[in-house]
Coordinates of N, CA and C in Angstrom, one line a residue:
E5 N -8.8 139.9 151.9 CA -10.3 139.1 152.4 C -11.2 139.4 151.2
R6 N -11.6 140.0 150.7 CA -12.3 140.2 149.8 C -11.8 139.4 148.5
A7 N -10.5 139.3 148.3 CA -10.1 138.5 146.9 C -10.4 137.0 147.7
G8 N -9.9 136.5 148.3 CA -9.5 135.5 149.4 C -11.3 135.0 149.6
G9 N -12.2 136.3 149.8 CA -13.4 135.3 149.6 C -14.5 135.4 148.6
R10 N -13.4 136.0 147.8 CA -14.0 135.3 145.7 C -13.6 134.5 145.6
A11 N -12.6 134.1 146.3 CA -11.9 133.2 145.6 C -12.4 131.7 145.8
D12 N -12.7 131.9 147.7 CA -13.9 130.4 147.9 C -14.9 131.0 148.0
G13 N -15.6 131.8 147.5 CA -16.6 132.0 146.4 C -16.7 130.9 145.4
G14 N -15.7 131.7 144.9 CA -15.6 131.0 142.8 C -15.4 128.8 143.7
S15 N -14.8 129.3 144.5 CA -14.5 127.2 144.6 C -15.5 126.9 145.1
E16 N -16.7 127.3 146.0 CA -17.9 126.4 146.1 C -18.6 126.7 144.7
R17 N -18.8 127.4 144.4 CA -19.7 127.6 143.4 C -19.2 126.3 142.3
A18 N -17.9 126.4 142.3 CA -17.4 125.8 141.5 C -18.2 124.1 142.1
R19 N -17.7 124.2 143.4 CA -18.0 122.9 143.8 C -19.4 122.7 143.3
V20 N -20.2 123.5 143.5 CA -21.9 123.4 143.7 C -22.0 122.9 142.6
D21 N -21.5 123.6 141.6 CA -21.6 123.2 139.4 C -21.4 121.9 139.5
K22 N -20.0 121.4 140.0 CA -19.8 120.1 139.7 C -20.7 119.1 140.3
R23 N -21.3 119.1 141.6 CA -22.2 118.7 142.4 C -23.6 118.1 141.2
G24 N -24.0 119.8 140.8 CA -25.1 119.5 139.7 C -24.9 119.1 138.4
T25 N -23.8 119.6 138.1 CA -23.6 118.9 136.5 C -23.4 117.1 137.2
H26 N -22.7 116.7 138.0 CA -22.7 115.8 137.9 C -24.4 115.0 138.4
T27 N -24.7 115.4 139.3 CA -26.4 114.9 139.8 C -27.2 114.6 137.8
H28 N -27.1 116.0 137.3 CA -27.4 115.9 136.4 C -27.3 114.8 135.2
T29 N -25.6 114.5 135.2 CA -25.4 113.5 134.4 C -25.7 112.2 134.3
Q30 N -26.2 111.9 135.6 CA -26.8 110.6 136.3 C -28.0 110.4 136.1
R31 N -28.8 111.3 136.4 CA -30.3 111.6 136.0 C -30.5 111.5 134.7
G32 N -29.7 111.9 134.0 CA -29.9 112.0 132.5 C -29.3 110.4 131.9
G33 N -28.5 110.0 132.5 CA -28.2 108.9 131.8 C -29.3 107.5 132.2
T34 N -29.7 107.4 133.3 CA -30.3 106.3 133.7 C -31.8 106.9 132.5
M35 N -32.1 108.0 132.3 CA -33.9 108.0 131.2 C -33.0 107.2 129.9
N36 N -31.9 107.7 129.5 CA -31.5 107.3 128.1 C -31.4 105.9 128.2
E37 N -30.9 105.3 129.1 CA -31.0 103.4 129.2 C -32.5 103.0 129.4
Q38 N -33.8 103.5 130.3 CA -34.2 103.1 130.3 C -35.4 103.4 128.8
E39 N -35.3 104.4 128.0 CA -35.7 104.8 126.8 C -35.2 103.5 126.0
V40 N -33.6 103.6 125.7 CA -33.5 103.0 124.9 C -34.5 101.4 125.5
A41 N -33.9 100.7 126.5 CA -34.3 99.5 126.9 C -36.5 99.5 126.1
V42 N -36.7 100.3 126.4 CA -38.1 100.7 125.6 C -37.9 100.5 124.1
Q43 N -37.3 101.1 123.7 CA -37.6 101.0 122.2 C -36.8 99.9 121.5
I44 N -35.8 99.1 122.2 CA -35.7 98.1 121.7 C -36.8 97.0 121.8
T45 N -37.4 97.4 123.3 CA -38.8 96.6 123.4 C -39.4 96.5 122.1
Q46 N -39.4 97.7 122.0 CA -40.8 98.2 120.9 C -40.5 97.9 119.2
M47 N -38.9 97.7 119.2 CA -38.1 97.0 118.3 C -38.6 95.9 118.2
V48 N -38.3 95.3 118.8 CA -38.3 93.7 119.1 C -39.7 93.2 119.2
Q49 N -40.6 93.6 119.8 CA -42.2 93.3 119.4 C -42.8 94.0 118.0
F50 N -42.6 95.1 117.4 CA -42.4 95.1 116.1 C -41.8 94.3 115.3
I51 N -40.5 93.8 115.8 CA -40.5 93.0 114.2 C -40.7 91.1 114.1
R52 N -41.6 91.1 115.8 CA -41.8 90.2 116.2 C -43.5 90.1 114.9
K53 N -43.7 91.3 115.6 CA -44.9 91.6 114.8 C -45.1 91.5 113.3
E54 N -44.5 91.8 112.8 CA -43.7 92.3 111.6 C -43.2 90.5 110.7
A55 N -42.9 89.9 111.6 CA -42.2 88.1 110.8 C -43.6 87.8 111.0
E56 N -44.3 87.6 112.2 CA -45.6 86.7 112.4 C -46.4 87.3 111.2
E57 N -46.8 88.6 110.6 CA -47.3 88.8 109.9 C -47.0 88.4 108.0
K58 N -45.7 88.2 108.9 CA -44.9 87.9 106.9 C -45.3 86.6 107.3
A59 N -45.1 85.2 108.5 CA -45.4 83.9 108.2 C -46.9 83.5 107.9
S60 N -47.4 84.8 108.6 CA -48.8 84.3 108.2 C -49.5 84.6 106.6
E61 N -48.9 85.6 106.3 CA -48.7 85.6 104.5 C -48.0 84.5 103.9
I62 N -46.9 84.0 104.2 CA -46.4 83.4 103.7 C -47.6 82.2 103.5
R63 N -47.8 82.1 104.7 CA -48.7 80.3 105.1 C -49.9 80.4 104.3
A64 N -50.6 81.5 104.0 CA -51.7 82.4 103.0 C -51.7 81.9 102.0
A65 N -49.7 82.1 101.3 CA -49.9 82.4 100.3 C -49.1 80.6 99.9
A66 N -49.0 80.5 100.7 CA -48.3 78.5 100.5 C -49.8 77.7 100.5
Q67 N -50.6 77.8 101.3 CA -51.8 77.9 101.3 C -52.8 77.9 100.1
E68 N -53.0 79.0 99.2 CA -53.5 79.3 98.6 C -52.9 78.8 97.1
E69 N -51.4 78.3 96.8 CA -51.2 77.8 95.8 C -51.1 76.6 96.0
Y70 N -51.2 75.9 97.5 CA -51.5 74.2 97.4 C -52.9 74.1 97.0
T71 N -53.9 74.7 97.0 CA -55.2 74.8 97.2 C -55.5 74.8 95.3
I72 N -54.7 75.5 94.8 CA -54.9 75.8 93.4 C -53.8 74.5 92.8
Q73 N -52.8 74.5 93.1 CA -52.1 73.0 92.4 C -53.1 71.7 93.0
K74 N -53.5 71.5 94.1 CA -54.1 70.7 94.4 C -55.8 70.4 93.1
Q75 N -56.1 71.6 93.3 CA -57.7 71.6 93.0 C -57.0 71.4 90.8
T76 N -55.8 71.9 90.7 CA -55.3 71.5 89.2 C -55.3 70.2 89.0
M77 N -54.3 69.7 90.1 CA -54.0 68.1 90.1 C -55.1 67.1 90.2
V78 N -57.0 67.7 90.8 CA -58.0 67.0 90.4 C -58.7 67.2 89.5
E79 N -58.4 67.9 89.1 CA -59.7 68.2 87.6 C -58.3 67.8 86.4
A80 N -57.3 67.9 86.6 CA -56.4 66.9 85.4 C -56.9 65.0 85.8
E81 N -56.9 64.9 87.0 CA -57.4 63.7 87.0 C -58.3 62.8 86.9
K82 N -59.1 64.3 87.3 CA -60.9 64.0 86.2 C -61.0 63.5 84.6
A83 N -60.2 65.1 84.1 CA -59.9 64.9 82.7 C -59.9 63.7 82.7
K84 N -58.6 63.2 82.8 CA -57.9 61.8 82.8 C -59.2 61.1 82.7
I85 N -59.5 61.0 83.6 CA -60.4 59.5 84.0 C -62.0 59.4 83.1
R86 N -62.2 60.8 82.6 CA -63.6 61.2 82.0 C -62.7 60.6 80.8
K87 N -61.6 60.9 80.2 CA -61.0 60.2 79.1 C -61.3 59.0 78.9
E88 N -60.5 58.2 79.7 CA -60.3 57.3 79.8 C -61.7 56.4 79.8
Y89 N -63.1 56.9 80.7 CA -64.3 56.4 80.5 C -64.2 56.0 79.1
E90 N -64.7 57.4 78.5 CA -65.2 57.3 77.4 C -64.0 56.7 76.1
R91 N -63.2 56.6 76.4 CA -62.2 55.9 75.2 C -63.0 54.5 75.8
K92 N -63.4 53.8 76.8 CA -64.0 52.5 76.9 C -65.4 52.3 76.5
R93 N -65.8 53.6 77.3 CA -67.0 53.5 77.0 C -67.2 53.4 75.0
S94 N -66.5 54.0 74.6 CA -66.2 54.2 72.8 C -66.5 52.8 72.5
Q95 N -65.2 52.0 72.8 CA -64.8 50.3 72.6 C -65.9 49.4 72.5
I96 N -66.9 49.9 73.9 CA -68.1 48.5 74.6 C -69.0 49.4 72.9
D97 N -69.2 50.4 72.9 CA -70.0 50.7 71.7 C -69.6 50.0 70.9
T98 N -68.1 50.6 70.5 CA -67.7 49.8 68.8 C -68.5 48.2 68.9
K99 N -67.7 47.8 70.1 CA -67.9 46.4 69.9 C -69.1 45.7 69.3
K100 N -70.2 46.5 70.5 CA -71.6 45.9 70.6 C -72.0 46.3 69.4
A101 N -71.6 47.3 68.6 CA -72.3 47.9 66.8 C -71.7 46.8 66.2
I102 N -70.4 46.2 66.1 CA -69.6 45.4 65.2 C -71.0 43.7 65.6
E103 N -70.7 43.2 66.7 CA -71.6 42.2 67.6 C -72.8 42.3 66.5
S104 N -72.9 43.5 66.9 CA -74.9 43.5 66.2 C -75.0 43.5 64.7
S105 N -73.6 44.1 64.1 CA -73.9 44.2 62.7 C -73.8 42.3 62.1
T106 N -72.7 41.7 62.8 CA -72.3 40.6 62.6 C -73.3 39.7 62.9
Q107 N -74.4 39.8 64.1 CA -75.3 38.9 64.4 C -76.1 39.4 63.2
L108 N -77.2 40.6 62.6 CA -77.4 40.9 61.1 C -77.1 40.5 60.0
N109 N -76.2 40.3 59.7 CA -75.4 39.7 59.2 C -75.7 38.7 58.7
T110 N -75.4 38.0 60.0 CA -75.7 36.2 60.0 C -76.7 35.8 59.7
A111 N -77.9 36.7 60.4 CA -79.6 36.9 60.1 C -80.0 36.7 58.8
R112 N -78.9 37.6 58.0 CA -79.5 37.8 56.7 C -79.1 36.8 55.9
L113 N -77.9 36.4 56.1 CA -77.2 35.4 55.2 C -78.3 34.1 55.5
K114 N -78.7 33.6 56.6 CA -79.3 32.7 56.9 C -80.9 32.9 56.0
V115 N -81.4 33.7 55.9 CA -82.9 34.1 55.3 C -82.2 34.0 53.9
L116 N -81.2 34.4 53.5 CA -81.0 35.1 52.1 C -81.0 32.4 51.8
Q117 N -80.1 32.2 53.0 CA -79.9 30.9 52.2 C -81.2 29.9 52.2
A118 N -81.8 30.1 53.1 CA -83.6 29.5 53.5 C -84.3 30.0 51.4
Q119 N -83.9 31.0 51.6 CA -85.0 31.8 50.5 C -84.4 30.8 49.3
Q120 N -83.2 30.7 49.2 CA -82.3 30.7 48.0 C -82.8 28.5 47.9
D121 N -82.6 27.8 49.3 CA -82.9 26.6 49.3 C -84.2 26.8 48.7
A122 N -85.2 27.5 48.8 CA -86.6 27.6 48.6 C -87.3 27.5 47.0
I123 N -85.8 28.3 47.1 CA -85.8 28.7 45.3 C -86.1 27.1 44.6
D124 N -84.2 27.3 45.3 CA -83.4 26.0 44.3 C -85.0 24.7 44.4
Q125 N -85.6 24.4 45.4 CA -86.1 23.5 45.9 C -87.7 23.3 45.0
A126 N -88.0 24.8 44.4 CA -89.3 24.9 43.6 C -88.5 24.8 42.3
V127 N -87.5 25.3 41.7 CA -87.1 25.0 40.2 C -86.3 23.0 40.3
E128 N -86.1 22.8 41.3 CA -86.0 21.1 41.0 C -87.3 20.7 41.3
N129 N -88.2 21.1 41.5 CA -89.5 20.4 41.1 C -89.8 20.4 40.4
A130 N -90.2 21.8 39.4 CA -90.5 21.8 38.3 C -89.5 21.1 36.8
R131 N -88.0 20.9 37.5 CA -87.7 20.0 36.6 C -87.3 19.0 37.0
S132 N -88.0 17.9 37.4 CA -88.9 16.6 37.8 C -89.9 16.4 37.3
F133 N -90.7 17.5 37.1 CA -92.0 17.1 36.1 C -91.7 17.3 34.8
L134 N -90.6 18.3 34.2 CA -90.1 17.9 32.2 C -90.4 16.6 31.7
P135 N -89.8 15.4 32.7 CA -90.4 14.3 31.9 C -91.7 13.8 31.5
Q136 N -92.3 14.5 32.0 CA -93.9 14.1 32.4 C -94.7 15.1 30.8
L137 N -93.3 16.2 30.5 CA -94.0 16.3 29.1 C -94.2 15.9 28.2
A138 N -93.2 14.2 28.4 CA -93.5 13.9 26.4 C -94.4 12.8 26.7
Q139 N -94.7 12.5 28.0 CA -96.5 11.8 28.0 C -97.3 11.9 26.8
N140 N -97.7 13.3 26.6 CA -98.5 14.0 25.9 C -97.9 14.2 24.5
A141 N -98.0 12.7 24.0 CA -97.1 12.9 22.1 C -97.1 14.3 21.1
G142 N -98.8 14.6 21.4 CA -99.1 16.4 20.5 C -98.7 17.1 21.3
E143 N -98.3 16.8 22.7 CA -98.0 18.2 23.0 C -96.2 19.0 22.8
Y144 N -95.8 17.5 23.0 CA -94.3 17.3 22.8 C -93.7 17.5 21.3
K145 N -94.3 17.1 20.4 CA -94.7 17.3 19.7 C -94.2 18.4 19.0
Q146 N -95.9 19.5 19.5 CA -95.4 21.0 19.1 C -94.1 21.9 20.1
L147 N -93.9 21.5 21.1 CA -92.3 21.7 21.9 C -91.3 21.8 21.3
M148 N -91.5 20.5 20.9 CA -90.4 20.4 20.4 C -90.0 21.1 19.3
G149 N -91.0 21.5 17.9 CA -90.8 22.7 17.1 C -90.2 24.0 16.6
A150 N -91.1 24.6 18.1 CA -91.3 25.3 18.8 C -90.1 25.6 19.3
L151 N -89.3 24.4 20.1 CA -87.9 24.9 20.5 C -86.7 25.2 19.5
L152 N -87.2 23.7 18.2 CA -86.3 24.0 16.9 C -86.4 25.2 16.6
L153 N -87.7 25.8 16.2 CA -87.6 27.0 15.3 C -86.7 27.9 16.3
Q154 N -87.4 28.6 17.4 CA -86.3 29.2 18.1 C -85.0 29.7 18.2
A155 N -84.7 27.8 18.1 CA -83.0 28.0 18.2 C -82.8 28.3 16.4
V156 N -83.0 28.2 16.1 CA -82.7 27.9 13.7 C -83.2 29.6 14.0
K157 N -83.2 30.4 13.8 CA -83.6 31.6 13.7 C -82.4 33.0 14.8
R158 N -81.8 32.0 15.1 CA -80.2 32.9 15.7 C -79.5 32.5 15.3
F159 N -79.8 32.3 13.7 CA -78.6 32.0 12.6 C -79.1 32.3 11.6
G160 N -78.0 33.6 10.9 CA -78.2 33.6 9.8 C -78.6 32.7 8.6
P161 N -79.2 33.7 7.7 CA -79.7 32.5 6.3 C -78.6 32.1 5.5
G162 N -78.7 30.7 4.8 CA -77.4 29.8 4.2 C -77.0 29.3 5.2
S163 N -77.3 29.4 7.1 CA -76.0 29.0 7.4 C -75.9 27.4 7.5
D164 N -75.3 26.4 7.8 CA -75.4 24.7 7.9 C -75.5 24.3 9.2
L165 N -76.7 24.2 9.4 CA -77.3 23.7 11.2 C -76.7 22.7 11.4
K166 N -76.3 22.1 12.5 CA -76.8 20.7 13.2 C -76.9 20.9 14.1
V167 N -78.6 19.6 14.0 CA -79.5 19.5 15.7 C -78.8 18.5 16.6
R168 N -79.1 18.6 17.6 CA -78.4 17.4 18.3 C -79.7 16.9 19.8
C169 N -80.3 16.5 19.9 CA -81.2 15.8 20.6 C -81.2 14.3 21.3
L170 N -82.1 14.4 22.4 CA -82.5 12.9 22.6 C -82.5 11.8 21.9
Q171 N -82.0 10.8 22.1 CA -81.9 10.0 20.4 C -82.9 9.2 20.4
K172 N -84.1 9.3 21.7 CA -85.6 9.2 21.7 C -86.2 10.3 21.1
D173 N -85.8 11.4 20.8 CA -86.4 12.7 20.3 C -85.8 12.9 18.8
A174 N -85.1 11.7 18.0 CA -84.2 11.8 16.7 C -85.8 12.3 15.4
A175 N -86.9 11.4 15.6 CA -87.3 10.8 15.2 C -88.5 12.7 14.8
I176 N -89.0 13.0 16.3 CA -89.9 14.0 15.9 C -89.0 15.2 15.8
V177 N -88.0 15.3 15.9 CA -87.2 16.7 15.7 C -86.9 16.7 13.5
S178 N -86.6 15.5 13.4 CA -86.3 15.5 12.1 C -87.5 15.9 11.6
E179 N -89.0 15.2 11.9 CA -90.2 15.8 11.7 C -90.6 17.3 11.5
Q180 N -90.1 18.0 12.8 CA -90.1 18.9 12.7 C -89.2 20.4 11.8
I181 N -88.6 19.5 11.3 CA -87.0 20.6 10.5 C -88.0 21.2 9.5
N182 N -88.5 20.8 8.7 CA -89.3 21.3 7.4 C -90.3 22.0 8.3
A183 N -90.9 22.2 8.9 CA -91.8 23.1 9.6 C -90.5 24.3 10.0
A184 N -89.6 24.3 10.8 CA -89.2 25.4 11.0 C -88.3 26.1 10.6
K185 N -87.7 25.8 9.4 CA -87.7 26.3 8.0 C -88.7 26.9 7.9
Q186 N -89.7 27.0 7.1 CA -90.7 27.5 6.5 C -90.9 28.8 7.6
G187 N -90.8 28.6 9.2 CA -91.1 29.7 10.1 C -90.6 30.9 9.8
Y188 N -88.8 29.8 9.4 CA -88.0 31.0 9.7 C -87.9 31.7 8.5
T189 N -88.2 31.5 7.3 CA -89.2 32.4 5.7 C -89.5 33.1 6.4
A190 N -90.9 33.0 7.1 CA -92.2 33.7 7.6 C -91.7 35.1 8.1
A191 N -90.4 33.9 8.8 CA -90.6 35.2 10.4 C -89.4 36.4 10.0
T192 N -88.2 35.8 8.3 CA -87.5 36.7 8.2 C -87.4 37.2 6.5
K193 N -88.0 36.5 6.7 CA -88.3 37.3 4.4 C -87.0 36.3 4.1
Q194 N -86.1 35.9 4.9 CA -84.7 35.5 4.2 C -84.5 34.2 3.6
Q195 N -84.2 33.1 3.1 CA -83.4 32.2 2.7 C -83.0 31.3 4.3
A196 N -84.1 30.5 4.6 CA -84.3 29.5 5.6 C -82.4 28.7 5.9
P197 N -81.6 28.4 7.2 CA -80.9 27.5 6.9 C -80.8 26.4 6.6
Q198 N -79.9 25.3 6.1 CA -79.8 24.1 6.3 C -79.9 23.0 7.2
V199 N -80.6 22.7 7.8 CA -80.9 21.6 8.8 C -80.8 20.3 9.1
S200 N -80.3 19.7 9.4 CA -80.3 18.2 10.0 C -79.3 17.5 10.9
V201 N -80.3 16.8 11.5 CA -80.1 16.1 13.0 C -78.4 15.4 12.9
D202 N -78.0 15.5 13.7 CA -76.6 15.0 14.5 C -77.0 13.8 15.0
A203 N -77.3 12.5 14.4 CA -77.7 11.8 14.7 C -76.1 10.8 15.6
A204 N -74.7 11.2 15.5 CA -73.8 11.1 15.4 C -73.3 11.0 16.6
N205 N -74.2 12.3 17.7 CA -73.3 12.7 18.8 C -75.2 12.8 19.0
P206 N -75.8 12.5 19.8 CA -76.9 12.1 20.7 C -76.5 13.5 21.9
L207 N -77.7 14.2 22.6 CA -77.6 14.7 24.1 C -77.9 13.7 24.8
T208 N -76.8 13.4 25.5 CA -77.4 12.4 26.7 C -77.4 12.9 28.4
D209 N -77.5 14.5 28.6 CA -77.1 15.1 30.0 C -78.4 15.8 30.4
A210 N -79.6 16.1 29.3 CA -80.7 17.2 29.4 C -81.8 16.5 29.6
M211 N -82.7 17.2 29.8 CA -84.3 16.7 29.9 C -85.3 16.4 28.5
G212 N -84.4 16.9 27.4 CA -85.4 17.3 26.3 C -84.5 18.6 25.8
G213 N -85.4 18.7 24.5 CA -84.9 20.0 23.7 C -83.9 19.9 22.7
V214 N -83.5 20.6 22.4 CA -82.3 20.7 21.5 C -81.0 21.6 21.5
V215 N -80.1 21.2 21.1 CA -78.9 21.7 21.1 C -78.9 22.3 19.4
V216 N -78.5 23.4 18.8 CA -78.4 23.8 17.4 C -77.0 24.9 17.7
S217 N -75.9 24.5 16.8 CA -74.6 24.8 15.9 C -74.5 24.5 14.6
T218 N -73.6 25.9 14.3 CA -73.2 25.5 12.9 C -71.9 24.4 13.2
S219 N -72.3 23.8 11.2 CA -71.7 23.0 11.0 C -70.2 23.0 12.0
D220 N -69.1 23.9 11.8 CA -68.1 23.9 12.5 C -68.0 23.9 14.0
G221 N -69.3 24.1 14.9 CA -69.5 24.2 16.4 C -68.7 25.3 17.2
K222 N -68.6 26.5 16.1 CA -68.1 27.9 16.3 C -69.4 28.8 17.2
I223 N -70.5 28.2 17.1 CA -71.3 29.1 17.7 C -72.8 27.7 18.1
V224 N -73.2 28.3 19.1 CA -73.9 26.7 19.3 C -75.5 28.2 20.2
C225 N -76.5 27.3 19.8 CA -77.6 27.8 20.9 C -78.1 26.7 21.6
N226 N -78.1 26.7 22.7 CA -78.9 25.7 24.1 C -80.1 26.1 24.1
N227 N -80.5 25.0 23.4 CA -82.5 24.9 23.7 C -83.5 24.2 24.1
T228 N -81.9 23.5 25.5 CA -82.4 22.2 25.7 C -83.8 22.9 26.7
L229 N -84.4 21.8 27.0 CA -85.6 22.3 28.5 C -84.8 22.6 29.7
D230 N -83.7 22.0 29.6 CA -82.9 22.3 30.7 C -82.2 23.7 31.4
A231 N -81.9 24.3 29.6 CA -81.2 25.3 29.8 C -82.5 26.6 29.4
R232 N -83.9 26.1 29.3 CA -84.8 27.2 29.1 C -85.6 27.3 30.5
L233 N -85.4 25.9 31.9 CA -85.8 26.1 32.4 C -84.9 27.3 33.7
A234 N -83.7 27.1 33.6 CA -82.6 27.8 34.3 C -82.7 29.1 33.8
I235 N -83.5 29.4 32.4 CA -83.6 31.3 32.2 C -84.8 31.7 32.5
V236 N -85.9 30.9 32.8 CA -87.0 31.0 33.1 C -86.7 31.1 34.3
S237 N -85.5 30.6 35.5 CA -85.8 30.9 36.9 C -85.1 32.1 36.6
R238 N -84.0 32.3 36.0 CA -83.9 33.9 35.9 C -84.8 35.1 36.0
Q239 N -85.6 34.8 35.4 CA -86.4 36.0 34.6 C -87.4 36.1 35.2
A240 N -88.0 35.1 36.2 CA -89.2 34.9 37.0 C -89.3 35.2 39.0
L241 N -87.4 35.3 38.7 CA -87.1 34.9 40.3 C -87.9 36.2 40.8
P242 N -88.1 37.5 40.5 CA -88.5 38.2 41.4 C -89.9 37.8 41.8
E243 N -90.7 37.2 40.7 CA -92.0 36.9 41.2 C -91.8 35.3 42.0
L244 N -91.6 34.6 41.7 CA -91.3 33.7 42.5 C -90.8 33.5 43.6
R245 N -90.2 34.9 44.3 CA -89.8 35.2 45.5 C -90.7 36.0 46.2
Q246 N -91.7 36.6 45.2 CA -93.2 37.3 46.0 C -94.0 35.7 46.3
V247 N -94.2 34.5 45.6 CA -95.0 33.8 45.6 C -95.0 33.1 46.7
L248 N -93.1 32.9 47.3 CA -92.5 32.1 48.0 C -92.7 32.7 49.4
F249 N -92.4 34.0 49.3 CA -92.2 34.8 50.9 C -93.4 36.1 50.9
A250 N -94.4 35.2 50.3 CA -95.2 36.5 50.2 C -96.2 36.6 51.9
E251 N -96.0 35.6 53.1 CA -96.3 35.8 53.7 C -95.1 35.9 54.7
A252 N -94.1 36.3 54.4 CA -93.4 36.6 55.8 C -92.7 38.8 55.0
P253 N -93.9 39.7 55.5 CA -93.4 40.8 54.9 C -92.3 41.4 55.6
N254 N -92.3 40.9 57.1 CA -92.2 41.6 58.0 C -90.2 40.7 58.2
L255 N -89.8 40.0 57.2 CA -88.9 39.5 57.6 C -87.8 40.1 56.9
I256 N -86.4 39.8 58.2 CA -85.2 40.9 58.1 C -85.3 41.0 56.6
R257 N -84.7 42.3 56.3 CA -84.5 42.3 54.5 C -83.4 42.3 54.3
V258 N -83.1 42.2 52.9 CA -81.8 41.9 52.6 C -81.3 41.7 51.5

C-alpha cells in the first residue's frame, strides 16, 4: 500500500505539476502577445514619428532651398534689369551728348559763317572804296610811288625788273621809277636795279598798284591794291573781329 500510495501520490503530483505547468504556460503566452502587440504599436508610432520628423525636415530643407534659389533668381533678374537699364540710360546719355554737341557745333558754324560774312562784307566795302583813291591825283601818285619802291626793294641790286600796271597808270609809274631807284639806294646802300614799265602787258584784273618781276618772270612781287588789301585784311583780322563783334561778348565761343 505504501508503495502503491507512493505511486499514486507521485501520479497525483505529476498531474498537479502538469496542470500547474500548463496553466503557467498559457498565462505566460498571453502576456507575451500583449507585450509584442504593445511593442509593435510603439515601434509603429516611433517609425511614424520618425517619418513625420524626417518629412518635416525634408520639407523645411526643400523650402529653404527653394527660398534660396528663388532669391538667387530674383537677384539675378534684378541685376540683369539694372544692367539693361544702365545700358539704355548710357545710350540715351550718349545720344543726348551727341545731339547737344551737334547742335552746338551747328550753332558755332552758323556764328563763324555769320562772322565771316560780316568780315567779307567789310573787306568788299573797302575794295569798293579803292577806285576813289585815284580821284585825288596827288595822293594817288604818292601811293603808286610808295607801292613801286616797296616792290623794288624785294629784289637784289643789279636786277633787271619789269613793272606791270594799269594802262591808265603807266605814265604815273614811269614818273616814279627814278624816285623808287633813289629810295632803293638810300635804303640798301647798294646799286638800284634797272626798272622799266612793261607797257606790252598791262594789268587788267586789278584795282591799281603794280606787279614787279624779274625780266625772266621767275620772281614776282604782287603789290597791287588788291594784294595789299588782302594782306591788310589778314593782318588786321583780330582787330576787325573786335570792332565788328564787340557788342556780342556772350556769343557762342568758337
